[in-house]
Coordinates of C-alpha atoms in Angstrom, one line a residue:
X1 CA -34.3 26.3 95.8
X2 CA -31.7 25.4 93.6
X3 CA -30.8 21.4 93.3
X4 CA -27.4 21.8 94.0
X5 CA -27.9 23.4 97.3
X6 CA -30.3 20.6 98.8
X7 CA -28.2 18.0 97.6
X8 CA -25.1 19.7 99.7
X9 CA -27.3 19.8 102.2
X10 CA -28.1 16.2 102.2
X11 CA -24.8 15.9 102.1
X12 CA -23.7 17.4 105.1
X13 CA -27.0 16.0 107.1
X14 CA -25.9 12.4 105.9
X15 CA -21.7 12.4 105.9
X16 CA -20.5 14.7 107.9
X17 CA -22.8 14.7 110.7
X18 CA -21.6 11.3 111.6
X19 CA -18.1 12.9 111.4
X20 CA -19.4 15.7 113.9
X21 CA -20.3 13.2 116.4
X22 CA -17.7 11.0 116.3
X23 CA -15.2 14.2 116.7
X24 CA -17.4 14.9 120.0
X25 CA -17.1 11.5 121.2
X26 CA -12.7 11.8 120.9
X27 CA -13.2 15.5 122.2
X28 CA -10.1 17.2 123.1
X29 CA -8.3 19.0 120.4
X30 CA -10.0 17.0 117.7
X31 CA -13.5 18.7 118.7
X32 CA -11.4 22.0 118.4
X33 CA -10.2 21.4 114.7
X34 CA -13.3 19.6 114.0
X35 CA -15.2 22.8 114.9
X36 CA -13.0 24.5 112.5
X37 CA -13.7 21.9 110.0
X38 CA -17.5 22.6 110.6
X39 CA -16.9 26.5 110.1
X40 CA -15.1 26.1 106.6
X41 CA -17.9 23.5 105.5
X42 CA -20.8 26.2 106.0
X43 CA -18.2 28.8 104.1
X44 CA -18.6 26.1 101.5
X45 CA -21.9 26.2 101.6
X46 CA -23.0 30.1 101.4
X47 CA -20.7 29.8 98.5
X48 CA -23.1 27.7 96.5
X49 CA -26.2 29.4 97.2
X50 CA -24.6 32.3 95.8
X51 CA -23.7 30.6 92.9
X52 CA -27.1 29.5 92.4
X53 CA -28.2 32.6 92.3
X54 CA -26.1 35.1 90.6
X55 CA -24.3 35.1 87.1
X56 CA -20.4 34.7 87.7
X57 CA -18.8 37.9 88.5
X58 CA -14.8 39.2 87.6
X59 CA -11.9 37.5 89.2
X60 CA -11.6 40.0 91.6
X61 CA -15.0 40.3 93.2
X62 CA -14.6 36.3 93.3
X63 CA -11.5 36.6 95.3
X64 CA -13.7 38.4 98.1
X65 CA -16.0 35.6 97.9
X66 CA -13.7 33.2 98.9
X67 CA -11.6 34.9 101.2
X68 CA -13.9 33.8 104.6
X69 CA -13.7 30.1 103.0
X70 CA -9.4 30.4 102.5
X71 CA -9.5 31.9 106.3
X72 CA -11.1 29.1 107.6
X73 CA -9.3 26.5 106.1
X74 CA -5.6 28.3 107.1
X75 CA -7.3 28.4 110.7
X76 CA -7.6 24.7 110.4
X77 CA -3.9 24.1 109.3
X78 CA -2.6 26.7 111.9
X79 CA -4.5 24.3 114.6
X80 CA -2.2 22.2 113.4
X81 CA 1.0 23.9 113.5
X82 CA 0.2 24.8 117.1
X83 CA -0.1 21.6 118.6
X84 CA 2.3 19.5 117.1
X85 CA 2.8 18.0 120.7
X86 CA -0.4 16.9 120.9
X87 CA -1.2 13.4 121.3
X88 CA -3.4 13.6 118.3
X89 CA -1.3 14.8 116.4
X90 CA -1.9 12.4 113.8
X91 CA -5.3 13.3 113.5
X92 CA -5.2 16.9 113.8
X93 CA -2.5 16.3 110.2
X94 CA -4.8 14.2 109.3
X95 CA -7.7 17.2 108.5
X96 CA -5.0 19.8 107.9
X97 CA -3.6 18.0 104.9
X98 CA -7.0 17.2 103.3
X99 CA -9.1 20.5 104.2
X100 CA -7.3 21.9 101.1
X101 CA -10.0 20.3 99.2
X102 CA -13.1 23.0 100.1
X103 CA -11.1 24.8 98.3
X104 CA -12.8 23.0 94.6
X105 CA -15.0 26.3 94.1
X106 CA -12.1 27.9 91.9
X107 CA -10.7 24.9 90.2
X108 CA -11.5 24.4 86.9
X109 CA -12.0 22.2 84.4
X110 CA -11.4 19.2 86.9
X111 CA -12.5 20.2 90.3
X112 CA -13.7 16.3 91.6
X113 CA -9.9 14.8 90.9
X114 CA -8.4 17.9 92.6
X115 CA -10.4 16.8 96.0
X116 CA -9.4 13.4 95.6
X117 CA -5.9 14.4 95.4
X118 CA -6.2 16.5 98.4
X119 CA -7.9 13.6 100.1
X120 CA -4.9 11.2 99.6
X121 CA -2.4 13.7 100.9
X122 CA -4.5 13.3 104.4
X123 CA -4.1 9.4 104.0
X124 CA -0.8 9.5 104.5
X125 CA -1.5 10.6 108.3
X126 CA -5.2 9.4 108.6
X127 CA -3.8 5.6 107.7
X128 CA -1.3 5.9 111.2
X129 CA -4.5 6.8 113.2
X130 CA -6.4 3.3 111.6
X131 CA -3.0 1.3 112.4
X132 CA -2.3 2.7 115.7
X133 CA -6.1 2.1 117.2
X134 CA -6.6 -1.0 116.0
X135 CA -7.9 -3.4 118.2
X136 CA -7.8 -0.5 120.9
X137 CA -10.8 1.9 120.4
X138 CA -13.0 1.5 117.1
X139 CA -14.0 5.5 117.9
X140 CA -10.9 6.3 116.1
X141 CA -10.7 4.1 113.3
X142 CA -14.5 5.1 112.8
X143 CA -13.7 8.9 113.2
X144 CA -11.1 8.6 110.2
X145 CA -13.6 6.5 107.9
X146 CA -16.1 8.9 108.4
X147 CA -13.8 11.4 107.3
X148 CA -12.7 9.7 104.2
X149 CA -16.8 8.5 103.4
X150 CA -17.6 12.5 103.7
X151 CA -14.6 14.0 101.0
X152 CA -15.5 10.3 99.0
X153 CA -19.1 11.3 98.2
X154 CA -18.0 15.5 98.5
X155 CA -16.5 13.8 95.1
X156 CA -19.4 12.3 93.5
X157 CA -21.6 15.1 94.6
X158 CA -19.1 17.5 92.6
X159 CA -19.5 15.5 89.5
X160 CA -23.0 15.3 89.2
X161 CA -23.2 19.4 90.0
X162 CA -20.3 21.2 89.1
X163 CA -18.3 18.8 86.3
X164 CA -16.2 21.2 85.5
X165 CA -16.2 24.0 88.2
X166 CA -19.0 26.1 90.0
X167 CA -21.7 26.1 88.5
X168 CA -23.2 30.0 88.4
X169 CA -26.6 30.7 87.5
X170 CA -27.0 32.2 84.1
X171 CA -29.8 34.4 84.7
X172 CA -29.5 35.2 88.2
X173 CA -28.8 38.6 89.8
X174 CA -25.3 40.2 89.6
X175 CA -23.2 40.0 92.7
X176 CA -22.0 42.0 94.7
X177 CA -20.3 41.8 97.8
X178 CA -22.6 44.2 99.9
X179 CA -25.5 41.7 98.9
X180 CA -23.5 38.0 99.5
X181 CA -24.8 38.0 103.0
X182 CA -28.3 38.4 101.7
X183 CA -27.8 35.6 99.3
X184 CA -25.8 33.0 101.1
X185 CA -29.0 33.3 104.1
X186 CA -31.2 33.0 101.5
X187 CA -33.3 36.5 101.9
X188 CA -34.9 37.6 99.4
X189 CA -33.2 39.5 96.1
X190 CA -33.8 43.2 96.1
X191 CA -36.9 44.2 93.2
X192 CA -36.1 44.2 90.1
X193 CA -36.0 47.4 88.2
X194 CA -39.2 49.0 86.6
X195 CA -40.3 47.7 83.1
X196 CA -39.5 50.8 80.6
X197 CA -41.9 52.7 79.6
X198 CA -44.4 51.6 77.1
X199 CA -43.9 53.2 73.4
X200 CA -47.1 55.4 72.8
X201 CA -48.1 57.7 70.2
X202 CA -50.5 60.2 70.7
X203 CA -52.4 62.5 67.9
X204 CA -53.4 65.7 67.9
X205 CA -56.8 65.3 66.0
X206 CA -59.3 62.4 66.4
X207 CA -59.9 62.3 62.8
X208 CA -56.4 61.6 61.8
X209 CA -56.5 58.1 63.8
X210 CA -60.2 57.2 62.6
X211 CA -58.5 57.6 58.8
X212 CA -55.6 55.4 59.6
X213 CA -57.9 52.8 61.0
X214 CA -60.0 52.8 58.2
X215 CA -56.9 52.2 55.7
X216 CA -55.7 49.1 57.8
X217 CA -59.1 47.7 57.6
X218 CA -59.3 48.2 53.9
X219 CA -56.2 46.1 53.9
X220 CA -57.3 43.6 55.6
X221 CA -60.6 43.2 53.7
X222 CA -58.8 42.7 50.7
X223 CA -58.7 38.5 51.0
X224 CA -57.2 37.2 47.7
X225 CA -57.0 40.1 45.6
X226 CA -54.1 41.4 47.0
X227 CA -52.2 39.3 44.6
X228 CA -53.1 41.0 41.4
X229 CA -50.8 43.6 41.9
X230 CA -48.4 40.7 41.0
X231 CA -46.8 39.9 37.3
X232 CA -48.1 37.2 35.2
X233 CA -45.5 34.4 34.2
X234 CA -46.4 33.6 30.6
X235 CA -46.4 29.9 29.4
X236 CA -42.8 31.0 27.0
X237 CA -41.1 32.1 29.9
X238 CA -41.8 28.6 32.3
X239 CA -39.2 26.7 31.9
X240 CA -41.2 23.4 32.6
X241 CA -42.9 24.3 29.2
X242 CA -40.2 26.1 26.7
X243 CA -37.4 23.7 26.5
X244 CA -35.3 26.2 24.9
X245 CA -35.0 27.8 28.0
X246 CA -33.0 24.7 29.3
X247 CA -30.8 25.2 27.3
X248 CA -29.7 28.6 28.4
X249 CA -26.6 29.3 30.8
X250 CA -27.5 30.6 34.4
X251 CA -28.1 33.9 34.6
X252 CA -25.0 36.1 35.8
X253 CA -24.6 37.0 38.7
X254 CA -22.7 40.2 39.4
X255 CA -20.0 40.5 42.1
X256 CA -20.2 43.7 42.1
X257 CA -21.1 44.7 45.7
X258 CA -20.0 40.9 47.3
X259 CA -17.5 41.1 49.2
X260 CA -15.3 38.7 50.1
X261 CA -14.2 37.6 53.5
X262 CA -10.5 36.6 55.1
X263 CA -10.5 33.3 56.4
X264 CA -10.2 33.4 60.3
X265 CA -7.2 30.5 61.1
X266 CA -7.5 29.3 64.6
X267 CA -4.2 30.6 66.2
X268 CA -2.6 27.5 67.8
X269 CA -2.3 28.8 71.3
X270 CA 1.1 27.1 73.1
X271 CA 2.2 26.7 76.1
X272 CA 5.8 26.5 77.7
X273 CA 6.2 23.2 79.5
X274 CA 6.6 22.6 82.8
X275 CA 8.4 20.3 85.4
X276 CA 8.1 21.5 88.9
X277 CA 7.1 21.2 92.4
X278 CA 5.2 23.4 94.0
X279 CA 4.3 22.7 97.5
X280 CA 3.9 18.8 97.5
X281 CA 2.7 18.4 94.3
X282 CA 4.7 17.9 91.1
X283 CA 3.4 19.7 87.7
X284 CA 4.0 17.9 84.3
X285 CA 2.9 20.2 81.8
X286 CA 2.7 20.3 78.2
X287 CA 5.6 18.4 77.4
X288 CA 6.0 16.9 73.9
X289 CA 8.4 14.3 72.3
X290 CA 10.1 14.6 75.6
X291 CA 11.9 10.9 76.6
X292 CA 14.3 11.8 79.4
X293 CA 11.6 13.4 81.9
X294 CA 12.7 12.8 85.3
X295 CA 11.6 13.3 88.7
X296 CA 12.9 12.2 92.3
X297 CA 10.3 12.1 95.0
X298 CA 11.7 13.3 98.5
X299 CA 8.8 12.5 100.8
X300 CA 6.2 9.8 100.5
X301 CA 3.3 13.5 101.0
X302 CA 4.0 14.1 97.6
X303 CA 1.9 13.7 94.5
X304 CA 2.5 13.7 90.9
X305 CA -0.1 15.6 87.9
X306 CA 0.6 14.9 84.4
X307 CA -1.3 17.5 82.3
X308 CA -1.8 17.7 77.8
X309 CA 1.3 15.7 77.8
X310 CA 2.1 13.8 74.3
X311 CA 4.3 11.4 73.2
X312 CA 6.9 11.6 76.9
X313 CA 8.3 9.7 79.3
X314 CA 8.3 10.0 82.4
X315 CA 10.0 8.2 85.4
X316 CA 9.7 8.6 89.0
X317 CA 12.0 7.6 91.5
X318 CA 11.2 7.0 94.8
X319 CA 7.5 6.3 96.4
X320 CA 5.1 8.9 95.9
X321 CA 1.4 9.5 97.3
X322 CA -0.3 9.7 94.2
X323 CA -0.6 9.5 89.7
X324 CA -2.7 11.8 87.9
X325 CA -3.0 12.1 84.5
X326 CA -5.2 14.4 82.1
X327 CA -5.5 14.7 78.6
X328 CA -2.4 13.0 77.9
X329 CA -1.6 11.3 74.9
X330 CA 1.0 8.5 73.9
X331 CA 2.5 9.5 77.3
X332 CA 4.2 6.6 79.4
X333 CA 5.1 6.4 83.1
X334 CA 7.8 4.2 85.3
X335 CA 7.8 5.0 88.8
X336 CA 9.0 2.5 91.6
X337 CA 5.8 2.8 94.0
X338 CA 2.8 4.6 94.5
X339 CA 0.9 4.6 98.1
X340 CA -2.6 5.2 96.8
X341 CA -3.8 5.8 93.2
X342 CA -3.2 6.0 89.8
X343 CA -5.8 7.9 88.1
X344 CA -5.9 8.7 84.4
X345 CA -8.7 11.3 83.1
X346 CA -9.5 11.6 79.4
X347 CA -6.3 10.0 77.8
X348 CA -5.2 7.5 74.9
X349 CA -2.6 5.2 74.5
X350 CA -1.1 5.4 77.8
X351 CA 1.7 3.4 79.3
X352 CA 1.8 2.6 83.4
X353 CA 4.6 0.2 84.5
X354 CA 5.7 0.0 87.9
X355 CA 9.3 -1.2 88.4
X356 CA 9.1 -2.2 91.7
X357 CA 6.3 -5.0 91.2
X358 CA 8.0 -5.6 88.3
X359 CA 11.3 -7.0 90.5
X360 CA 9.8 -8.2 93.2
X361 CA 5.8 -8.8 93.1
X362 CA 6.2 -10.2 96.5
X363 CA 6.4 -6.9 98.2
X364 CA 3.0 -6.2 96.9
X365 CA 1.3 -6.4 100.7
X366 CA 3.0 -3.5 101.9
X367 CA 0.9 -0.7 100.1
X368 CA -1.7 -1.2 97.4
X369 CA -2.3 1.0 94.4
X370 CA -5.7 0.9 92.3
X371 CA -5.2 2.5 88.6
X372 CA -9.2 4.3 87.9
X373 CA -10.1 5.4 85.1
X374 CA -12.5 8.5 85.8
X375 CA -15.6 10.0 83.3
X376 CA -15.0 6.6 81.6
X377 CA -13.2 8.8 78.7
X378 CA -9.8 7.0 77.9
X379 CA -8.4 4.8 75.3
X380 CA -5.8 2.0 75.1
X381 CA -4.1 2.0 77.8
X382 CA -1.3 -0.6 79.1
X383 CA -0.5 -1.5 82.2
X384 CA 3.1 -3.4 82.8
X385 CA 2.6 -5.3 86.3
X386 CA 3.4 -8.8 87.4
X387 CA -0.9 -9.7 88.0
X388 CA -1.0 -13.1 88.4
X389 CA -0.6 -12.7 91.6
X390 CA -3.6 -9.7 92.6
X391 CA -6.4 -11.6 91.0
X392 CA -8.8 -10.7 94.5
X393 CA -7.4 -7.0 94.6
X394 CA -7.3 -6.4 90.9
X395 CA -10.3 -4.0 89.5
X396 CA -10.8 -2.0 86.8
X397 CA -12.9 0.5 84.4
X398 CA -13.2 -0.2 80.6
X399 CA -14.1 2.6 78.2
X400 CA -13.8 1.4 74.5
X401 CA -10.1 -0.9 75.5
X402 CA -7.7 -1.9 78.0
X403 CA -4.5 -4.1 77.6
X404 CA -2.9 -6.4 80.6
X405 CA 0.5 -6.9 79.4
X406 CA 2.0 -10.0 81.0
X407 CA -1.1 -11.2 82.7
X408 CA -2.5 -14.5 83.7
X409 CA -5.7 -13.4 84.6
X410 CA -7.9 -13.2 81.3
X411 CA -6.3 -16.3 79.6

């Protein structure tokens, strides 16, 4: 059995399991969405043991692969939607915002950062539950932790197995979609096909393979005298021992049948840029010597991804959920507030400065951001923020440099 699968397994038997019982403890409608929860998990799952197993197959037969998984998960946000007067509301939002992330089996090249942007959308809601049960029942406040332990190592688990998208098994089986239940159960794969048949050559007369038997032998009893067939290299034609023939140009050599090659150029492939929003996350893409980049942030749900951006601005208004950036280069950002993280993956000389701290430091207590920097694959980056005050909070992740501007801390 593949490694991947047992390590999801262990995964399941040692996160979520607690989540499980914890749900059944609460009962009510978070059992019923947890159940849900449960369903799109094992979808998850069959998905992997198929990977393991078969070489990848064409977009489309993938789209019926993950169509049970996409089910499931818009069963768990319909929950949702239908009982908005529940009293756990909260909770059930909580799941539905951050069940998105199962959904890291077609994502590629970054599918770990994708669930941990999904995870922080759920925050948003899962942070009311920890407030609101505080000092009231620990069930709760456990119930949401577990949660957040589950998609947390879901993360790290995705890393180690699938860097940079499901991993498919090269030399497996092709898949087909009469065969995935087979697969995902872990039955065994159908024979393969017969071996061709071996090359044989049959003779008509006994005595015609006894003579070519003879002749190889004869060969092969030969030893060293096979070589006299060869020329003899007189001593006035070594050029070790004539000197004259030093002194003689290279022999030329004809072009008469060389053909020459064209040089292949890489074709620069481009890409329009883009500044959107689609659903509650905002797309910065492939924008270059752009300085007046823009973007105002209507509900604190929203997120921002920043991706092969060089030598832009950006500057968000308003408090958003979450920072990503990727492959960006000489790229800076200003936003006034960020709820939960700023992450940067594989960039250089980026630029983070938050205005807000930057006025008044003292409203730091209110929400706290952490800047990461993931794969440990970034260079010079700057961070503007008044830190002489988040010595205990501060933390960081140093590649080959890192630069505190205005800071207290390392002096």
């Amino acid at each position: 059995m593949s490694s991947s699968i047992i390590e999801f397994q262990e995964l399941i038997d040692t996160y979520f399991v607690d989540f499980i019982n914890l749900s059944n403890v609460i009962g009510d409608d978070v059992l019923k969405q947890a159940d849900l929860v449960k369903e799109a998990i094992n979808e998850n799952k069959n998905i992997i043991e198929i990977a393991a197993k078969c070489k990848k197959p064409a977009d489309a037969q993938i789209q019926s692969l993950i169509k049970p998984l996409a089910n499931k998960i818009e069963q768990v946000q319909q929950f949702r939607e239908k009982n908005r007067t529940s009293k756990y509301f909260n909770h059930l939002s909580t799941l539905s915002e951050s069940i998105p992330a199962l959904g890291w089996v077609v994502v590629s090249p970054t599918p770990a950062p994708y669930v941990k942007e999904m995870s922080d959308s759920g925050q948003f809601y899962g942070n009311k539950v920890l407030v609101s049960y505080k000092d009231k029942d620990e069930n709760h406040r456990q119930w949401v932790n577990s949660w957040y332990n589950f998609l947390a190592n879901l993360q790290k688990y995705i890393r180690k197995n699938h860097t940079t998208g499901l991993t498919w098994n090269i030399r497996g089986c092709d898949f087909s979609p009469m065969n995935a239940g087979a697969l995902s159960s872990g039955a065994p794969l159908p024979p393969p096909p017969p071996p061709p048949p071996a090359m044989t050559t049959s003779y008509d007369d006994n005595n015609d393979l006894t003579e070519i038997r003879s002749a190889l032998m004869k060969d092969l009893n030969v030893g060293t005298d096979i070589t006299k067939g060869l020329r003899k290299v007189t001593k006035d034609q070594q050029t070790h021992k004539n000197l004259a023939l030093r002194n003689l140009p290279p022999c030329p050599v004809s072009n008469k049948n060389t053909c020459v090659l064209p040089e292949k150029k890489l074709k620069d492939i481009t890409h329009p840029p883009k500044l959107c929003l689609e659903g509650r996350k905002w797309l910065v893409e492939y924008q270059e010597d752009q300085k007046d980049l823009a973007i105002q942030i209507n509900e604190m749900s929203e997120s921002i991804h920043l991706y092969k951006c060089r030598n832009s601005l950006l500057i968000v208004k308003g408090k958003a959920n979450s920072l990503i950036l990727d492959s960006c280069i000489k790229t800076s950002v200003v936003f006034d507030d960020i709820v939960s993280s700023v992450e940067m993956v594989n960039c250089q000389d980026i630029k983070i400065q938050n205005m807000l701290f930057q006025s008044n430091s003292n409203q730091y207590g209110k929400e706290k951001w952490v800047m990461n920097a993931v794969d440990n694959n970034f260079q010079s980056t700057e961070a503007f923020q008044a830190y002489s005050k988040l010595r205990a909070q501060l933390w960081s992740a140093i590649d080959n440099e890192i630069n505190f501007n205005e800071c207290d801390i390392y002096r």
